[in-house]
Amino acid sequence: MQMLNVTIDGQRLQVKEGTTILEACELTGVEIPTLCYLKHLAPEGSCRMCVVEVKGARDLKVSCATMCDEGMEVVTMNEKIYAWRRFIIEMLLADHHIDCFSCSDTGQCKLYQYALDYGVNEPRFKVEARDWEKDESNKFFDYDPHKCILCRRCVRVCNERQNNHTLSLNGRGIDTVVGMPFNELFIDSNCVSCGNCVSVCPTGALSTKSSKHYRAWEVTKTRTTCSYCAVGCQMDLVVKKGKVVGVEPADGHSNKGLLCVKGKFAYKFIDHPDRLTTPLIRKDGVLEPASWDEALDCVVDNLQRIKAESGPDAIAGFSSSRTTNEDNYAFMKMMRAAIGTNNVDNCARV
Amino acid sequence: MIRTLQDLKEFQERQEERLRQQEATTRAQIFVGMGTCGIAAGAQDVYDAICDELKKRNIEDVVVAQTGCIGFCAQEPLAEVNLPGSQKVLYGHVDPEKAREIVAQHIEGGKAVSQWAVNGGGMLAEELQAEAQIVDYNEVPFFKHQVRIALRNCGVINPESLGEYTVRDGYRSLAKVLTEMTPAEVIEEIKKSGLRGRGGGGFSTGTKWDFAHKQPPGQKYIVCNADEGDPGAFMDRSILEGDPHSVVEGMAIGAYAIGANKGYVYCRAEYPIAVKRLNLAISQAKEQGLLGKNIFGTDFEFDLEVRLGAGAFVCGEETALLASIEGERGEPRLRPPYPAVSGLWGKPTIINNVETFANIAPIINKGSGWFGSIGSDNSKGTKVFALAGEINNIGLAEIPMGTTLREVIYDIGGGVPEGKRFKGAQTGGPSGGCIPAEYLDTPIDYDNLAKLGTIMGSGGLIIMAEDTCMVDLARFFLDFTQEESCGKCPPCRVGTTVMLDMLNRIVEGKGEAGDLEKLEELGKNIKAASLCGLGQTAPNPVLSTMRYFREEYEEHVRDKKCRAGVCTALFQYYIIPEKCKRCGICAKVCPVQCISGDRKTPYVIDQDLCIKCGACMEACPFDSIIKR
Ligand SMILES: Cc1cc2nc3c(=O)[nH]c(=O)nc-3n(C[C@H](O)[C@H](O)[C@H](O)COP(=O)(O)O)c2cc1C
Ligand code: SF4
Ligand code: SF4
Ligand code: SF4
Ligand code: FES
């Protein structure tokens, strides 16, 4: 692969051919504001936020979709760039329901952050609101089109990555709105509630229902691996006062920023009163709490007894897809080698 | 089947013989202009009346045929009567009654009805009409100053006849490039001709073809942009309706040059006649082997299909057009990569405008030198303009580049009606700007228009007279682009809406100090920051009218006055008491009965009730009512 020499704000570096200016900036630690760009999505250069100056070019270039060239010299901030970005923010705010006090995204909203960064305090312009309805039909998340900035990340993640093709753009011009074909509600659509659209939304337009109950500064995040299946998706548990209040996907090797409905939303079992916290042994028809030693002894005794009385094929093993591949392998070995039967299967039959 | 140049020549000769026979054995030939414009004006009824009258009179040796639009839309319906051995006569404003009269006098009586003839008295003042002689078309001012290359066959041949196209040397150029030239030579010839795209951008056609030609061999496409979204432009429609084979031939030559074997014509669905004739032309060409495999006995193959657009202006933008053909939402994509490198389904694709393609065959046929000798320095050849607005000869005029605006408006266009003063001309439609009266003598070409802050665009030319309000005009165009924005990027989506809201306030008399500065700032920013050409040009009508007519904007904002009397919130109809003769006619015509008065007291208008329809002013026999 050919390497290219580029200069970002005076800093020289080498990048692989096919690197965008934005990626090169990331390498040098220069931060560029982005709204429509999202790693793992095809760049579309629609929000016009990430512009930089390329020496010798007539116009500013969108860094997310412009490739580095040999000898390219990039300037990431000057008066023209500042004014341009400020204009974009002004336009977005002119058509935004400004509701930061009660908005669940406060503290993590990109629009809010950039408005601060680019000194847009009071909007000079205002576009009349359209009569769009909120969609609160999904069990896990809400959608408020009046807060949407049409970065289209949600549509693209649903179509390009989740491949569910639920979301699309309806209308055009100022009446463009993210929605479902024929203005269906989420609940009536083919949405699988994976929540990936919610995770990528940079504003409060798509928000989880639970996010109404915490603010960005009240929570900590803990990186972990999803325990629902063996894929190993990386995720951050969002924790407020010792309780998990949400899950956000992380950019792990196997999931690259995606989660499924279980990883994203099915975390409430953690604090559920019905959750089992110790093994149970049925004694005289009643399940009673036991220690792990007691429980394992019980299993070993009974397996040995059954094998002696009826032979190994009287025993079958069924393992869970919530365990890892390695555990499943070990279980299979135990069934075949230690117990001596081929009666072994797993619930992951997809 | 036409397999060789010899076959083509023989085919052409047979057609010529057929036409000669037709002329020799008939008393007359009548051609009725049946483009959309003609049909809309009633050409079908005229056609039927002619046939019916001939039948009634038992005249059988007359051929009645249809042709495309000759461009003189103001005179539609048009019918040409051609008696062997005498001057052709072009009748304008024909209606069924006149049509029957023409059959009686001209066909049966042998004497042209000069006062209805466009090339006779038809264009003259009434008292001169009867005396007028029938003259050659080229003596008629509307035609005299035109050089017709792209429109060469429009209104001249029957667009539904491949034979008539070949009689005008059709498909000779395709035969020539396939049998005598390499693709590189074709591209060189087009480059040398200096032809620039007629769809708006004005990019060198040869250079563009070269980009696609230089891409590695493999699947490539050629696409004709027949979306023609500029309101007020209709040259592409006219070419497709009047000479569809010229586009088919131009595309086939382009396909050979770049190495494409498949083409699409993206035509708006609002052009049903164009679509029908184009499809007919394609099937005729296929039947004769001019499309398909082994064209002219070579191993070149080319297939052509029509795709319909659903009437979005943005789908004329080339990347949005490709998205639409692919079945995606019609919105632009970021360039680069340019379509010549990665276009339809990611393959190298050339997109050219209808008029651009219509110029190709003549360039190959007559040579780049001939083409380059027409026009001005950096703008070669001709451009078709659609004359509209406050001009007498509304229609299509093809003029050499470098013709002055004055010649177009006064010599070809017949000037501004009712002796009104010319105020300005809008070129480039909603993406363009205006040219005020002081630049009437500017030669029209790409560079000069750019210097004046406007663009050639696709050739819309809207003439404005003194009673046009420039603020309202700018508002009208912005209203169009705002509505047509695809919504993909914030500068255009929100910016045009914010600008439009401001202009709406201004024309309603609610403008505020600082508005004009804000409009300018917004306009500049939208132009710079938008993703595609729609947003990048949308503020042009506003910025350019502000550049030349700033005082009108200021009057609207500061004085709440519209000097043209167009913005209804900014003026009142007023009856001058001293001039009022108390006839009461105004009160009778007022649809909301808001005028009162009697024999003794002058009439007055109740301004609270007045809906500003202007009926009173028109009706007052003593000019006692004014706008103020
Ligand atoms: C908003 C917009 C609308 C356009 N509409 C048309 C159109 O209707 N017809 C056309 O030929 N070109 C149109 N164009 C220009 C095309 O993008 C493209 O440049 C052209 O078709 C190329 O052909 P040419 O090189 O022969 O001019 C439009 C461009 C923009 C930005
Ligand atoms: S939750 Fe998943 S499937 Fe549903 S709309 Fe969002 S991304 Fe698409
Ligand atoms: S809902 Fe959110 S992610 Fe989707 S387009 Fe709007 S702002 Fe972007
Ligand atoms: S400039 Fe306008 S039409 Fe073009 S991509 Fe942006 S929103 Fe769409
Ligand atoms: S982040 Fe680059 S244009 Fe949106």
Tab-separated table of C-alpha atoms in Angstrom, chain B residues 402-578:
chain	number	residue	atom	x	y	z
B	402	GLY	CA	-22.039	36.098	-29.088
B	403	THR	CA	-25.329	37.502	-30.351
B	404	THR	CA	-26.277	40.486	-28.224
B	405	LEU	CA	-29.215	40.468	-25.909
B	406	ARG	CA	-30.610	43.422	-27.873
B	407	GLU	CA	-30.692	41.416	-31.107
B	408	VAL	CA	-32.397	38.518	-29.353
B	409	ILE	CA	-35.028	40.663	-27.696
B	410	TYR	CA	-35.733	43.203	-30.404
B	411	ASP	CA	-34.803	41.594	-33.733
B	412	ILE	CA	-35.855	38.029	-33.022
B	413	GLY	CA	-38.217	38.538	-30.144
B	414	GLY	CA	-40.030	41.504	-31.635
B	415	GLY	CA	-39.489	43.625	-28.532
B	416	VAL	CA	-41.542	44.208	-25.427
B	417	PRO	CA	-45.319	44.268	-25.933
B	418	GLU	CA	-47.488	47.366	-25.663
B	419	GLY	CA	-44.469	49.616	-25.919
B	420	LYS	CA	-43.449	48.913	-22.355
B	421	ARG	CA	-39.925	49.727	-21.254
B	422	PHE	CA	-37.508	46.793	-21.019
B	423	LYS	CA	-36.284	46.361	-17.477
B	424	GLY	CA	-34.154	43.251	-17.415
B	425	ALA	CA	-33.808	39.662	-18.554
B	426	GLN	CA	-33.430	36.576	-16.396
B	427	THR	CA	-31.113	33.909	-17.767
B	428	GLY	CA	-30.463	30.516	-16.251
B	429	GLY	CA	-33.906	30.309	-14.663
B	430	PRO	CA	-33.997	29.725	-10.918
B	431	SER	CA	-30.232	29.122	-10.846
B	432	GLY	CA	-29.363	32.237	-12.777
B	433	GLY	CA	-29.530	35.946	-12.468
B	434	CYS	CA	-30.784	39.011	-14.202
B	435	ILE	CA	-29.258	41.319	-16.751
B	436	PRO	CA	-30.446	44.906	-16.462
B	437	ALA	CA	-31.182	47.160	-19.423
B	438	GLU	CA	-27.766	48.817	-19.419
B	439	TYR	CA	-26.168	45.559	-20.548
B	440	LEU	CA	-28.447	45.023	-23.539
B	441	ASP	CA	-25.491	45.145	-25.908
B	442	THR	CA	-23.482	42.463	-24.164
B	443	PRO	CA	-22.766	39.544	-26.473
B	444	ILE	CA	-24.291	36.458	-24.908
B	445	ASP	CA	-21.759	33.757	-24.154
B	446	TYR	CA	-20.654	31.736	-21.127
B	447	ASP	CA	-17.949	34.173	-20.028
B	448	ASN	CA	-19.899	37.397	-20.433
B	449	LEU	CA	-22.890	36.059	-18.561
B	450	ALA	CA	-20.649	34.931	-15.716
B	451	LYS	CA	-19.135	38.411	-15.564
B	452	LEU	CA	-22.605	39.879	-15.169
B	453	GLY	CA	-23.252	37.546	-12.256
B	454	THR	CA	-25.572	35.185	-14.073
B	455	ILE	CA	-25.264	31.979	-16.070
B	456	MET	CA	-26.226	30.584	-19.455
B	457	GLY	CA	-28.070	27.774	-17.724
B	458	SER	CA	-30.200	25.679	-19.960
B	459	GLY	CA	-31.325	28.652	-22.034
B	460	GLY	CA	-34.373	30.066	-20.333
B	461	LEU	CA	-34.643	33.768	-21.168
B	462	ILE	CA	-37.370	35.589	-19.321
B	463	ILE	CA	-37.924	39.176	-20.337
B	464	MET	CA	-39.103	41.642	-17.743
B	465	ALA	CA	-40.691	45.011	-18.415
B	466	GLU	CA	-41.122	48.044	-16.197
B	467	ASP	CA	-44.122	46.526	-14.459
B	468	THR	CA	-42.134	43.588	-13.106
B	469	CYS	CA	-41.208	43.853	-9.443
B	470	MET	CA	-37.670	42.560	-9.032
B	471	VAL	CA	-38.199	41.623	-5.398
B	472	ASP	CA	-41.251	39.617	-6.305
B	473	LEU	CA	-39.372	38.012	-9.210
B	474	ALA	CA	-36.553	36.912	-6.936
B	475	ARG	CA	-39.101	35.665	-4.438
B	476	PHE	CA	-40.807	33.657	-7.175
B	477	PHE	CA	-37.610	31.844	-8.157
B	478	LEU	CA	-36.572	31.227	-4.572
B	479	ASP	CA	-40.022	29.879	-3.856
B	480	PHE	CA	-39.340	27.364	-6.610
B	481	THR	CA	-35.867	26.280	-5.444
B	482	GLN	CA	-36.917	26.163	-1.800
B	483	GLU	CA	-39.742	23.830	-2.751
B	484	GLU	CA	-37.445	21.723	-4.938
B	485	SER	CA	-34.566	21.384	-2.472
B	486	CYS	CA	-33.990	17.714	-1.781
B	487	GLY	CA	-33.382	18.366	1.899
B	488	LYS	CA	-30.079	16.566	2.152
B	489	CYS	CA	-27.884	19.413	3.382
B	490	PRO	CA	-28.732	22.133	5.936
B	491	PRO	CA	-27.550	25.216	4.003
B	492	CYS	CA	-30.010	24.641	1.193
B	493	ARG	CA	-32.773	22.937	3.164
B	494	VAL	CA	-32.999	25.497	5.940
B	495	GLY	CA	-31.191	28.419	4.336
B	496	THR	CA	-33.512	28.804	1.357
B	497	THR	CA	-36.491	28.559	3.692
B	498	VAL	CA	-35.135	31.289	5.939
B	499	MET	CA	-34.446	33.510	2.920
B	500	LEU	CA	-37.868	32.844	1.462
B	501	ASP	CA	-39.563	33.672	4.766
B	502	MET	CA	-37.712	36.978	4.810
B	503	LEU	CA	-38.668	37.819	1.243
B	504	ASN	CA	-42.264	36.920	1.949
B	505	ARG	CA	-42.231	39.307	4.846
B	506	ILE	CA	-40.651	42.009	2.728
B	507	VAL	CA	-43.242	41.810	-0.034
B	508	GLU	CA	-45.942	41.886	2.613
B	509	GLY	CA	-44.573	45.157	3.903
B	510	LYS	CA	-43.141	43.596	7.046
B	511	GLY	CA	-39.484	44.013	6.147
B	512	GLU	CA	-37.149	45.323	8.835
B	513	ALA	CA	-33.931	47.255	8.824
B	514	GLY	CA	-31.061	44.814	8.469
B	515	ASP	CA	-33.049	42.335	6.390
B	516	LEU	CA	-31.154	43.097	3.217
B	517	GLU	CA	-27.798	42.568	4.863
B	518	LYS	CA	-29.050	39.294	6.294
B	519	LEU	CA	-30.322	38.197	2.890
B	520	GLU	CA	-26.930	38.879	1.370
B	521	GLU	CA	-25.101	37.084	4.136
B	522	LEU	CA	-27.396	34.063	3.925
B	523	GLY	CA	-27.175	33.994	0.149
B	524	LYS	CA	-23.398	34.002	0.164
B	525	ASN	CA	-23.229	31.295	2.800
B	526	ILE	CA	-25.780	29.035	1.116
B	527	LYS	CA	-23.888	29.301	-2.159
B	528	ALA	CA	-20.617	28.392	-0.516
B	529	ALA	CA	-21.767	25.629	1.792
B	530	SER	CA	-24.392	23.680	-0.145
B	531	LEU	CA	-23.695	20.184	-1.349
B	532	CYS	CA	-24.971	20.388	-4.910
B	533	GLY	CA	-25.578	22.861	-7.692
B	534	LEU	CA	-29.159	23.470	-6.630
B	535	GLY	CA	-28.209	25.023	-3.327
B	536	GLN	CA	-25.042	26.535	-4.727
B	537	THR	CA	-27.088	28.574	-7.179
B	538	ALA	CA	-30.434	28.998	-5.407
B	539	PRO	CA	-29.616	32.443	-3.967
B	540	ASN	CA	-28.508	33.777	-7.378
B	541	PRO	CA	-31.808	35.398	-8.396
B	542	VAL	CA	-31.922	37.247	-5.081
B	543	LEU	CA	-28.271	38.266	-5.060
B	544	SER	CA	-28.308	39.387	-8.664
B	545	THR	CA	-31.490	41.444	-8.401
B	546	MET	CA	-30.058	42.989	-5.233
B	547	ARG	CA	-26.922	43.836	-7.155
B	548	TYR	CA	-28.747	45.700	-9.909
B	549	PHE	CA	-31.979	46.802	-8.286
B	550	ARG	CA	-31.050	47.383	-4.682
B	551	GLU	CA	-33.083	50.569	-4.445
B	552	GLU	CA	-36.240	48.561	-5.160
B	553	TYR	CA	-35.473	46.313	-2.222
B	554	GLU	CA	-34.819	49.328	-0.058
B	555	GLU	CA	-38.122	50.902	-1.055
B	556	HIS	CA	-39.932	47.718	-0.093
B	557	VAL	CA	-38.260	47.519	3.294
B	558	ARG	CA	-37.950	51.203	4.242
B	559	ASP	CA	-40.841	52.920	2.480
B	560	LYS	CA	-43.113	49.889	2.181
B	561	LYS	CA	-43.545	50.716	-1.483
B	562	CYS	CA	-43.520	48.570	-4.604
B	563	ARG	CA	-42.832	50.836	-7.558
B	564	ALA	CA	-43.962	48.235	-10.062
B	565	GLY	CA	-47.282	47.886	-8.293
B	566	VAL	CA	-47.030	44.133	-8.001
B	567	CYS	CA	-46.747	43.487	-4.275
B	568	THR	CA	-50.369	43.905	-3.318
B	569	ALA	CA	-49.688	44.679	0.323
B	570	LEU	CA	-47.628	47.695	-0.672
B	571	PHE	CA	-50.040	49.753	-2.712
B	572	GLN	CA	-53.654	50.819	-2.815
B	573	TYR	CA	-56.038	51.424	-5.649
B	574	TYR	CA	-57.066	55.005	-5.298
B	575	ILE	CA	-59.736	57.047	-7.055
B	576	ILE	CA	-58.550	60.602	-7.659
B	577	PRO	CA	-61.600	62.610	-6.544
B	578	GLU	CA	-60.866	65.475	-8.946
